[in-house]
Each structure stands twice: as structure tokens, then as C-alpha cells.
Amino acid sequence: MEAKWCMLLTIALMLLLVNGDDEAPVKPVVKTVKGKKVCQKGWECKRFSKFCCNETISEYFQTYQFENLFAKRNTPVAHAVGFWDYHSFITAAAEHQPDGFGTTGGKKTGMKEVAAFLGHVGSKTSCGYGVATGGPLAWGLCYNKELSPDSLYCDEYYKLTYPCAPGAAYYGRGALPLYWNYNYGKAGEALKVDLLNHPEYIEQNATLAFQAAIWRWMTPVKKNQPSAHDAFVGNWKPTKNDTLAKRVPGFGTTMNILYGDSVCGQGDSDSMNNIVSHYQYYLDLMGVGREEAGPHEVLTCSEQLAFNPSSSSPTS
């Protein structure tokens, strides 16, 4: 009997060790560069960076949470069944975690940024509506492309820098849908993928679709303007003109950067409130709580003037 219990205990310990290795946090490799501590942290934070010394996204955001956020994406009525998954997101995120995506500040700041980014994604890819099963906020990642485009989205103004490929259509695709040849061209340059000649790659590869979206989140539209990432985590310091335009660090300004006056400066519009609602819903599901989203002037862009008014600059 004693031998049986010893054997069972040994098996249990072996299983614990095997399972523990899968979930144990990766210890960072630490070194000092020019007097500053930088780290490298396994597959998820390959480049030495100060941000890799912090918790990585997979340490606080796991598969079950992704499933909770996008609970209805694989239902039969969804339009991208089987396309989106956690592995694609976390693989894409690994490219930008050394730059601070989800790794800036402490765990709470990281969780809030992931919720903010995915809040935009959920709202822009949702097929939810008021009485949809599970509620309208449970249907993010229902799409991976625009279903009935009414344009090729080819802007001949960019024919020298980002010429449209014969037969190519640059309609909305991806987690934060890309539109127009010049946006596909810029994203392709950054990701080292020929999206200008092959925009369809975005709707064929979920990791690439997330990479393009995170690149957009991390990249300013113009020089001397913040990225959505910088505006959200507090890296951006508003100028006097920004203050006069009621632009402040926080979630509201991420909408200004990504969508301009198509969403912002129009009061409490339905389009703006839908994005905000997704963010708050995801904060709740991730255990952070919507009370961490901040006051109205930080959370929304209802009174903000656009960085790039649509009359003077095309938006993506």
C-alpha cells in the first residue's frame, strides 16, 4: 500500500513539474547598457529592452480571457469563423512588446492597454446588435474583411509612392481595418510584407492581420503627433495647442488618432460610444474594472478637435 502511495505521489509530482514548466514565467536575461537595465525574455520579448524587464502580455492575459472577450466570433452566423485566435494575437504582440506594447509600466497599465487596443478591434470587427445573443459587445472579431466594398480604395495621388497593383482592391481588412493603397503600402513597408501588391494577405493570415493593427496602434500618423500607444500610456505630453483642442492623454485621444473627426468632436455620438463601451466591457472581463477607464474627458473624444481634420488629410 505504501509503495502504491509513493508511486502515485511520484506521478503527481512529475505532472506538476511538467504543467508548471508550461505556465512558469520566463526569467529575464538582464544586462546593463549605458547605465540602464535592459532585459530579454524568451520568445515574447526577444530584443533587449527596458520594457522586457516588466511582465509580458502572456503573463497576465491568457487564452481563456481572449475567449471571454470574443465569445461569439466562431458562431455559425459570424463571418470569419476559425480565423482569429489567441495564438495569432500573442505572436503578433511579441513583435512590439520590446517597444512597450502591453509592457509599459506595471501590470495594470499593461492590462489596460491590451483592453484599449482590443476594444478598438472588437468595435471595428463586430457584427453584434442590440438583442444579439450574449449582448452586442460579445461579437468582436466577427469579420476579417469588408464584405461588400463599394470602392477599390485606390488613390491616384499616391501613384508614384504607392501605386495600385493591377486588379488589387484596398478595401477594409484586418483587426483594425486597413483602407487605401497608401496605408497598405506603409504597413507593408513596416512589416516587410508586400501588401501593396498583395493586400489579400491580411485576410488570409490572422497573425499578419493583428501585426498590421498593432503597428497602426504603435505608429504616429504624422511626425510630431503621438501614436495611439503613446497617448494611452502617458508618453505623450500635450502642447498648448493640444490643450486648447481638449486633447489629453488617455483612451479618448486614441480614437482621435485612429479615426479623427469621423468619430471625435461630435458630442456623445453612437460611433464613439460603441468603441468606449467595448473598452469598458473588456476592462470588466479582464478583471481590471471599468472604473479604471478614467473620467469622461479622458475616456471620450466628444469635444476634441481632430489632429488631422478630414478636409485637409485623408484618413485610414
mmCIF file of C-alpha atoms in Angstrom:
data_model
loop_
_atom_site.group_PDB
_atom_site.id
_atom_site.type_symbol
_atom_site.label_atom_id
_atom_site.label_comp_id
_atom_site.label_asym_id
_atom_site.label_seq_id
_atom_site.Cartn_x
_atom_site.Cartn_y
_atom_site.Cartn_z
ATOM 1 C CA MET A 1 0.000 0.000 0.000
ATOM 2 C CA GLU A 2 2.855 2.333 0.947
ATOM 3 C CA ALA A 3 4.596 1.584 -2.348
ATOM 4 C CA LYS A 4 1.374 2.420 -4.232
ATOM 5 C CA TRP A 5 1.091 5.790 -2.499
ATOM 6 C CA CYS A 6 4.754 6.551 -3.215
ATOM 7 C CA MET A 7 4.216 5.775 -6.890
ATOM 8 C CA LEU A 8 1.085 7.976 -7.051
ATOM 9 C CA LEU A 9 2.938 10.791 -5.306
ATOM 10 C CA THR A 10 5.824 10.491 -7.768
ATOM 11 C CA ILE A 11 3.438 10.650 -10.759
ATOM 12 C CA ALA A 12 1.668 13.655 -9.269
ATOM 13 C CA LEU A 13 4.967 15.466 -8.765
ATOM 14 C CA MET A 14 6.015 14.721 -12.343
ATOM 15 C CA LEU A 15 2.723 16.082 -13.692
ATOM 16 C CA LEU A 16 3.093 19.179 -11.533
ATOM 17 C CA LEU A 17 6.582 19.785 -12.859
ATOM 18 C CA VAL A 18 5.521 19.311 -16.487
ATOM 19 C CA ASN A 19 2.469 21.552 -16.174
ATOM 20 C CA GLY A 20 4.377 24.059 -14.094
ATOM 21 C CA ASP A 21 7.010 24.463 -16.804
ATOM 22 C CA ASP A 22 4.293 25.399 -19.320
ATOM 23 C CA GLU A 23 2.945 28.218 -17.174
ATOM 24 C CA ALA A 24 6.013 29.333 -15.232
ATOM 25 C CA PRO A 25 7.083 32.885 -16.073
ATOM 26 C CA VAL A 26 10.236 33.083 -18.165
ATOM 27 C CA LYS A 27 13.095 34.575 -16.188
ATOM 28 C CA PRO A 28 14.543 37.580 -17.998
ATOM 29 C CA VAL A 29 18.141 37.814 -19.140
ATOM 30 C CA VAL A 30 19.352 41.078 -17.645
ATOM 31 C CA LYS A 31 22.238 43.332 -18.628
ATOM 32 C CA THR A 32 23.224 46.955 -18.260
ATOM 33 C CA VAL A 33 23.646 49.189 -21.300
ATOM 34 C CA LYS A 34 24.924 52.743 -20.790
ATOM 35 C CA GLY A 35 24.000 52.530 -17.147
ATOM 36 C CA LYS A 36 20.437 51.368 -17.804
ATOM 37 C CA LYS A 37 18.907 47.969 -17.090
ATOM 38 C CA VAL A 38 17.560 46.126 -20.121
ATOM 39 C CA CYS A 39 16.133 42.637 -20.420
ATOM 40 C CA GLN A 40 15.379 39.867 -22.875
ATOM 41 C CA LYS A 41 12.543 37.484 -22.052
ATOM 42 C CA GLY A 42 12.173 34.372 -24.175
ATOM 43 C CA TRP A 43 10.180 34.238 -27.406
ATOM 44 C CA GLU A 44 7.846 37.010 -26.301
ATOM 45 C CA CYS A 45 10.469 39.707 -25.760
ATOM 46 C CA LYS A 46 13.415 38.717 -27.969
ATOM 47 C CA ARG A 47 15.134 42.097 -28.219
ATOM 48 C CA PHE A 48 16.921 43.605 -25.241
ATOM 49 C CA SER A 49 14.689 46.400 -23.961
ATOM 50 C CA LYS A 50 13.760 48.104 -20.692
ATOM 51 C CA PHE A 51 10.170 47.024 -21.351
ATOM 52 C CA CYS A 52 11.127 43.347 -21.372
ATOM 53 C CA CYS A 53 12.030 43.700 -17.691
ATOM 54 C CA ASN A 54 8.284 44.079 -16.997
ATOM 55 C CA GLU A 55 5.571 41.427 -17.171
ATOM 56 C CA THR A 56 4.841 40.254 -20.699
ATOM 57 C CA ILE A 57 1.310 40.018 -22.070
ATOM 58 C CA SER A 58 1.027 36.229 -21.796
ATOM 59 C CA GLU A 59 1.742 36.502 -18.056
ATOM 60 C CA TYR A 60 -1.468 38.448 -17.395
ATOM 61 C CA PHE A 61 -3.639 37.771 -20.459
ATOM 62 C CA GLN A 62 -4.262 34.130 -21.292
ATOM 63 C CA THR A 63 -6.289 32.097 -23.757
ATOM 64 C CA TYR A 64 -9.420 31.902 -21.589
ATOM 65 C CA GLN A 65 -9.553 35.706 -21.321
ATOM 66 C CA PHE A 66 -9.276 36.100 -25.099
ATOM 67 C CA GLU A 67 -12.115 33.596 -25.428
ATOM 68 C CA ASN A 68 -14.223 35.565 -22.938
ATOM 69 C CA LEU A 69 -13.688 38.832 -24.801
ATOM 70 C CA PHE A 70 -14.555 37.375 -28.215
ATOM 71 C CA ALA A 71 -17.062 34.749 -27.150
ATOM 72 C CA LYS A 72 -19.217 34.764 -30.295
ATOM 73 C CA ARG A 73 -16.587 35.052 -33.020
ATOM 74 C CA ASN A 74 -16.858 31.397 -34.093
ATOM 75 C CA THR A 75 -20.647 31.051 -34.017
ATOM 76 C CA PRO A 76 -22.163 29.900 -37.342
ATOM 77 C CA VAL A 77 -23.532 33.370 -38.171
ATOM 78 C CA ALA A 78 -20.112 35.048 -37.810
ATOM 79 C CA HIS A 79 -18.189 35.914 -40.974
ATOM 80 C CA ALA A 80 -14.633 34.853 -40.044
ATOM 81 C CA VAL A 81 -15.222 31.525 -38.297
ATOM 82 C CA GLY A 82 -11.957 29.817 -37.364
ATOM 83 C CA PHE A 83 -9.780 32.754 -38.430
ATOM 84 C CA TRP A 84 -8.984 34.658 -35.234
ATOM 85 C CA ASP A 85 -7.339 33.048 -32.193
ATOM 86 C CA TYR A 86 -5.238 33.845 -29.131
ATOM 87 C CA HIS A 87 -2.062 32.370 -30.584
ATOM 88 C CA SER A 88 -2.205 34.745 -33.557
ATOM 89 C CA PHE A 89 -2.666 37.736 -31.263
ATOM 90 C CA ILE A 90 0.123 36.851 -28.834
ATOM 91 C CA THR A 91 2.516 36.011 -31.692
ATOM 92 C CA ALA A 92 1.815 39.382 -33.314
ATOM 93 C CA ALA A 93 2.115 41.189 -29.981
ATOM 94 C CA ALA A 94 5.566 39.682 -29.394
ATOM 95 C CA GLU A 95 6.954 41.833 -32.209
ATOM 96 C CA HIS A 96 6.021 45.021 -30.355
ATOM 97 C CA GLN A 97 6.366 44.107 -26.684
ATOM 98 C CA PRO A 98 10.065 45.176 -26.698
ATOM 99 C CA ASP A 99 8.743 48.584 -27.856
ATOM 100 C CA GLY A 100 6.344 48.819 -24.909
ATOM 101 C CA PHE A 101 3.096 47.349 -26.272
ATOM 102 C CA GLY A 102 1.424 45.885 -23.188
ATOM 103 C CA THR A 103 4.746 46.114 -21.320
ATOM 104 C CA THR A 104 4.864 49.807 -20.390
ATOM 105 C CA GLY A 105 4.585 50.464 -16.673
ATOM 106 C CA GLY A 106 3.159 47.885 -14.304
ATOM 107 C CA LYS A 107 0.754 45.016 -14.820
ATOM 108 C CA LYS A 108 -2.358 47.204 -14.528
ATOM 109 C CA THR A 109 -1.147 49.621 -17.217
ATOM 110 C CA GLY A 110 -0.335 46.678 -19.477
ATOM 111 C CA MET A 111 -3.770 45.150 -18.975
ATOM 112 C CA LYS A 112 -5.455 48.477 -19.636
ATOM 113 C CA GLU A 113 -3.515 48.933 -22.880
ATOM 114 C CA VAL A 114 -4.419 45.444 -24.113
ATOM 115 C CA ALA A 115 -8.076 46.134 -23.235
ATOM 116 C CA ALA A 116 -7.892 49.504 -25.025
ATOM 117 C CA PHE A 117 -6.329 48.088 -28.178
ATOM 118 C CA LEU A 118 -8.727 45.136 -28.268
ATOM 119 C CA GLY A 119 -11.622 47.497 -27.511
ATOM 120 C CA HIS A 120 -10.910 49.236 -30.815
ATOM 121 C CA VAL A 121 -10.518 45.862 -32.537
ATOM 122 C CA GLY A 122 -13.761 44.492 -31.107
ATOM 123 C CA SER A 123 -15.805 47.531 -32.083
ATOM 124 C CA LYS A 124 -14.420 47.640 -35.629
ATOM 125 C CA THR A 125 -14.935 43.925 -36.333
ATOM 126 C CA SER A 126 -18.243 43.376 -34.544
ATOM 127 C CA CYS A 127 -21.467 42.054 -36.002
ATOM 128 C CA GLY A 128 -23.284 42.489 -32.692
ATOM 129 C CA TYR A 129 -26.524 44.404 -32.350
ATOM 130 C CA GLY A 130 -28.895 45.335 -29.547
ATOM 131 C CA VAL A 131 -30.629 41.999 -28.998
ATOM 132 C CA ALA A 132 -27.843 39.711 -30.225
ATOM 133 C CA THR A 133 -27.257 36.569 -28.141
ATOM 134 C CA GLY A 134 -24.759 37.383 -25.411
ATOM 135 C CA GLY A 135 -25.244 41.104 -25.935
ATOM 136 C CA PRO A 136 -23.867 43.411 -28.635
ATOM 137 C CA LEU A 137 -20.375 43.587 -27.102
ATOM 138 C CA ALA A 138 -19.679 39.826 -27.304
ATOM 139 C CA TRP A 139 -19.380 39.768 -31.101
ATOM 140 C CA GLY A 140 -15.946 41.271 -31.759
ATOM 141 C CA LEU A 141 -13.740 39.618 -34.413
ATOM 142 C CA CYS A 142 -16.848 38.595 -36.334
ATOM 143 C CA TYR A 143 -15.259 39.922 -39.553
ATOM 144 C CA ASN A 144 -11.783 39.913 -41.054
ATOM 145 C CA LYS A 145 -12.680 41.960 -44.134
ATOM 146 C CA GLU A 146 -15.286 44.292 -45.578
ATOM 147 C CA LEU A 147 -17.991 42.124 -47.145
ATOM 148 C CA SER A 148 -19.481 44.470 -49.740
ATOM 149 C CA PRO A 149 -16.898 47.092 -50.674
ATOM 150 C CA ASP A 150 -18.197 49.824 -52.943
ATOM 151 C CA SER A 151 -14.758 51.040 -53.989
ATOM 152 C CA LEU A 152 -11.268 49.784 -54.857
ATOM 153 C CA TYR A 153 -9.864 52.442 -52.474
ATOM 154 C CA CYS A 154 -7.119 53.319 -54.935
ATOM 155 C CA ASP A 155 -5.920 56.911 -54.505
ATOM 156 C CA GLU A 156 -4.044 58.005 -57.624
ATOM 157 C CA TYR A 157 -2.470 60.870 -55.686
ATOM 158 C CA TYR A 158 -0.005 58.253 -54.391
ATOM 159 C CA LYS A 159 0.682 56.649 -57.777
ATOM 160 C CA LEU A 160 4.419 57.380 -57.545
ATOM 161 C CA THR A 161 4.964 56.220 -53.962
ATOM 162 C CA TYR A 162 2.258 53.585 -53.502
ATOM 163 C CA PRO A 163 0.933 52.695 -56.963
ATOM 164 C CA CYS A 164 -2.127 50.485 -57.065
ATOM 165 C CA ALA A 165 -1.429 46.979 -58.322
ATOM 166 C CA PRO A 166 -3.490 45.804 -61.314
ATOM 167 C CA GLY A 167 -6.626 44.062 -60.090
ATOM 168 C CA ALA A 168 -5.920 44.811 -56.419
ATOM 169 C CA ALA A 169 -8.597 46.219 -54.117
ATOM 170 C CA TYR A 170 -7.664 48.062 -50.939
ATOM 171 C CA TYR A 171 -10.916 47.747 -49.028
ATOM 172 C CA GLY A 172 -11.046 47.230 -45.267
ATOM 173 C CA ARG A 173 -9.219 44.166 -43.960
ATOM 174 C CA GLY A 174 -7.787 43.127 -40.626
ATOM 175 C CA ALA A 175 -8.243 43.686 -36.900
ATOM 176 C CA LEU A 176 -8.130 47.479 -37.249
ATOM 177 C CA PRO A 177 -9.257 47.528 -40.870
ATOM 178 C CA LEU A 178 -6.774 48.978 -43.341
ATOM 179 C CA TYR A 179 -8.159 51.048 -46.228
ATOM 180 C CA TRP A 180 -6.477 52.694 -49.234
ATOM 181 C CA ASN A 181 -3.365 51.794 -51.188
ATOM 182 C CA TYR A 182 -1.100 54.179 -49.268
ATOM 183 C CA ASN A 183 -1.999 52.595 -45.928
ATOM 184 C CA TYR A 184 -1.384 49.097 -47.250
ATOM 185 C CA GLY A 185 1.904 50.345 -48.679
ATOM 186 C CA LYS A 186 3.061 51.912 -45.409
ATOM 187 C CA ALA A 187 2.039 48.890 -43.362
ATOM 188 C CA GLY A 188 3.764 46.550 -45.812
ATOM 189 C CA GLU A 189 6.999 48.520 -45.591
ATOM 190 C CA ALA A 190 6.943 48.376 -41.805
ATOM 191 C CA LEU A 191 6.067 44.672 -41.639
ATOM 192 C CA LYS A 192 8.332 43.720 -44.566
ATOM 193 C CA VAL A 193 5.436 42.132 -46.451
ATOM 194 C CA ASP A 194 4.334 43.138 -49.963
ATOM 195 C CA LEU A 195 0.845 44.300 -49.030
ATOM 196 C CA LEU A 196 0.713 46.829 -51.843
ATOM 197 C CA ASN A 197 0.717 44.080 -54.461
ATOM 198 C CA HIS A 198 -0.995 41.535 -52.226
ATOM 199 C CA PRO A 199 -3.485 43.262 -49.909
ATOM 200 C CA GLU A 200 -5.337 39.943 -49.632
ATOM 201 C CA TYR A 201 -2.584 38.619 -47.345
ATOM 202 C CA ILE A 202 -4.255 40.461 -44.451
ATOM 203 C CA GLU A 203 -7.456 38.432 -44.734
ATOM 204 C CA GLN A 204 -5.529 35.179 -45.163
ATOM 205 C CA ASN A 205 -3.262 35.329 -42.101
ATOM 206 C CA ALA A 206 -4.577 36.252 -38.646
ATOM 207 C CA THR A 207 -1.113 36.905 -37.196
ATOM 208 C CA LEU A 208 -0.367 39.352 -40.012
ATOM 209 C CA ALA A 209 -3.788 40.964 -39.522
ATOM 210 C CA PHE A 210 -3.012 41.538 -35.828
ATOM 211 C CA GLN A 211 0.530 42.717 -36.663
ATOM 212 C CA ALA A 212 -0.827 45.371 -39.017
ATOM 213 C CA ALA A 213 -3.275 46.533 -36.346
ATOM 214 C CA ILE A 214 -0.635 46.715 -33.607
ATOM 215 C CA TRP A 215 1.717 48.541 -35.992
ATOM 216 C CA ARG A 216 -1.034 51.086 -36.563
ATOM 217 C CA TRP A 217 -1.561 51.421 -32.787
ATOM 218 C CA MET A 218 2.169 51.973 -32.222
ATOM 219 C CA THR A 219 2.827 54.350 -35.148
ATOM 220 C CA PRO A 220 2.029 58.081 -35.353
ATOM 221 C CA VAL A 221 0.005 59.215 -38.365
ATOM 222 C CA LYS A 222 2.377 62.162 -38.791
ATOM 223 C CA LYS A 223 5.641 63.359 -37.294
ATOM 224 C CA ASN A 224 5.246 65.477 -34.161
ATOM 225 C CA GLN A 225 1.989 63.682 -33.364
ATOM 226 C CA PRO A 226 1.616 60.850 -30.838
ATOM 227 C CA SER A 227 0.851 57.254 -31.611
ATOM 228 C CA ALA A 228 -2.247 55.767 -30.004
ATOM 229 C CA HIS A 229 0.120 53.812 -27.742
ATOM 230 C CA ASP A 230 1.949 56.929 -26.571
ATOM 231 C CA ALA A 231 -1.279 58.840 -25.997
ATOM 232 C CA PHE A 232 -2.703 55.976 -23.964
ATOM 233 C CA VAL A 233 0.230 55.061 -21.699
ATOM 234 C CA GLY A 234 1.183 58.677 -20.987
ATOM 235 C CA ASN A 235 4.373 59.010 -23.052
ATOM 236 C CA TRP A 236 2.845 61.963 -24.896
ATOM 237 C CA LYS A 237 2.873 65.425 -23.334
ATOM 238 C CA PRO A 238 0.193 67.703 -24.836
ATOM 239 C CA THR A 239 1.234 71.077 -26.186
ATOM 240 C CA LYS A 240 -0.643 74.289 -25.529
ATOM 241 C CA ASN A 241 -2.486 73.803 -28.830
ATOM 242 C CA ASP A 242 -3.457 70.271 -27.769
ATOM 243 C CA THR A 243 -4.844 71.600 -24.503
ATOM 244 C CA LEU A 244 -6.853 74.237 -26.350
ATOM 245 C CA ALA A 245 -8.168 71.449 -28.618
ATOM 246 C CA LYS A 246 -9.131 69.468 -25.460
ATOM 247 C CA ARG A 247 -6.772 66.625 -26.370
ATOM 248 C CA VAL A 248 -5.471 64.894 -23.246
ATOM 249 C CA PRO A 249 -3.614 61.596 -22.644
ATOM 250 C CA GLY A 250 -5.995 58.641 -22.432
ATOM 251 C CA PHE A 251 -8.365 56.438 -24.362
ATOM 252 C CA GLY A 252 -10.280 59.328 -25.925
ATOM 253 C CA THR A 253 -7.229 60.580 -27.784
ATOM 254 C CA THR A 254 -6.549 57.113 -29.210
ATOM 255 C CA MET A 255 -9.847 57.481 -31.076
ATOM 256 C CA ASN A 256 -8.775 60.908 -32.311
ATOM 257 C CA ILE A 257 -5.511 59.481 -33.659
ATOM 258 C CA LEU A 258 -7.094 56.449 -35.311
ATOM 259 C CA TYR A 259 -10.324 57.958 -36.675
ATOM 260 C CA GLY A 260 -10.112 61.748 -36.446
ATOM 261 C CA ASP A 261 -13.298 63.752 -36.904
ATOM 262 C CA SER A 262 -15.235 60.785 -38.246
ATOM 263 C CA VAL A 263 -15.671 59.889 -34.546
ATOM 264 C CA CYS A 264 -14.370 62.799 -32.456
ATOM 265 C CA GLY A 265 -15.654 66.315 -31.836
ATOM 266 C CA GLN A 266 -19.252 65.277 -32.455
ATOM 267 C CA GLY A 267 -20.524 65.012 -28.900
ATOM 268 C CA ASP A 268 -21.551 61.663 -27.474
ATOM 269 C CA SER A 269 -22.115 60.006 -30.838
ATOM 270 C CA ASP A 270 -23.146 56.371 -31.239
ATOM 271 C CA SER A 271 -19.920 55.504 -33.096
ATOM 272 C CA MET A 272 -17.745 56.900 -30.308
ATOM 273 C CA ASN A 273 -19.835 55.368 -27.524
ATOM 274 C CA ASN A 274 -19.665 51.954 -29.186
ATOM 275 C CA ILE A 275 -15.853 51.986 -29.060
ATOM 276 C CA VAL A 276 -15.864 53.222 -25.459
ATOM 277 C CA SER A 277 -18.371 50.528 -24.460
ATOM 278 C CA HIS A 278 -16.158 47.772 -25.864
ATOM 279 C CA TYR A 279 -13.179 49.101 -23.918
ATOM 280 C CA GLN A 280 -15.139 49.264 -20.664
ATOM 281 C CA TYR A 281 -16.628 45.803 -21.231
ATOM 282 C CA TYR A 282 -13.178 44.320 -21.812
ATOM 283 C CA LEU A 283 -11.790 46.022 -18.695
ATOM 284 C CA ASP A 284 -14.532 44.323 -16.698
ATOM 285 C CA LEU A 285 -13.930 40.904 -18.270
ATOM 286 C CA MET A 286 -10.167 41.155 -17.690
ATOM 287 C CA GLY A 287 -10.711 41.895 -14.009
ATOM 288 C CA VAL A 288 -9.431 45.466 -14.141
ATOM 289 C CA GLY A 289 -12.834 47.139 -13.895
ATOM 290 C CA ARG A 290 -14.321 49.979 -15.913
ATOM 291 C CA GLU A 291 -13.778 52.392 -13.057
ATOM 292 C CA GLU A 292 -10.108 52.386 -14.120
ATOM 293 C CA ALA A 293 -11.028 53.869 -17.515
ATOM 294 C CA GLY A 294 -10.903 57.419 -16.192
ATOM 295 C CA PRO A 295 -13.269 60.413 -16.275
ATOM 296 C CA HIS A 296 -15.348 61.428 -19.292
ATOM 297 C CA GLU A 297 -12.797 63.889 -20.705
ATOM 298 C CA VAL A 298 -10.093 61.174 -20.648
ATOM 299 C CA LEU A 299 -12.303 58.313 -21.817
ATOM 300 C CA THR A 300 -14.011 60.075 -24.732
ATOM 301 C CA CYS A 301 -13.143 62.484 -27.540
ATOM 302 C CA SER A 302 -16.585 64.050 -27.765
ATOM 303 C CA GLU A 303 -15.231 67.612 -27.552
ATOM 304 C CA GLN A 304 -11.770 67.108 -29.038
ATOM 305 C CA LEU A 305 -10.655 68.786 -32.230
ATOM 306 C CA ALA A 306 -9.100 66.322 -34.674
ATOM 307 C CA PHE A 307 -5.321 66.145 -35.067
ATOM 308 C CA ASN A 308 -5.884 65.750 -38.804
ATOM 309 C CA PRO A 309 -9.217 67.194 -39.974
ATOM 310 C CA SER A 310 -10.739 65.206 -42.823
ATOM 311 C CA SER A 311 -10.935 68.307 -45.005
ATOM 312 C CA SER A 312 -7.134 68.578 -45.036
ATOM 313 C CA SER A 313 -5.935 64.996 -44.775
ATOM 314 C CA PRO A 314 -7.256 61.605 -45.878
ATOM 315 C CA THR A 315 -7.854 59.181 -43.021
ATOM 316 C CA SER A 316 -7.386 55.447 -42.947
#
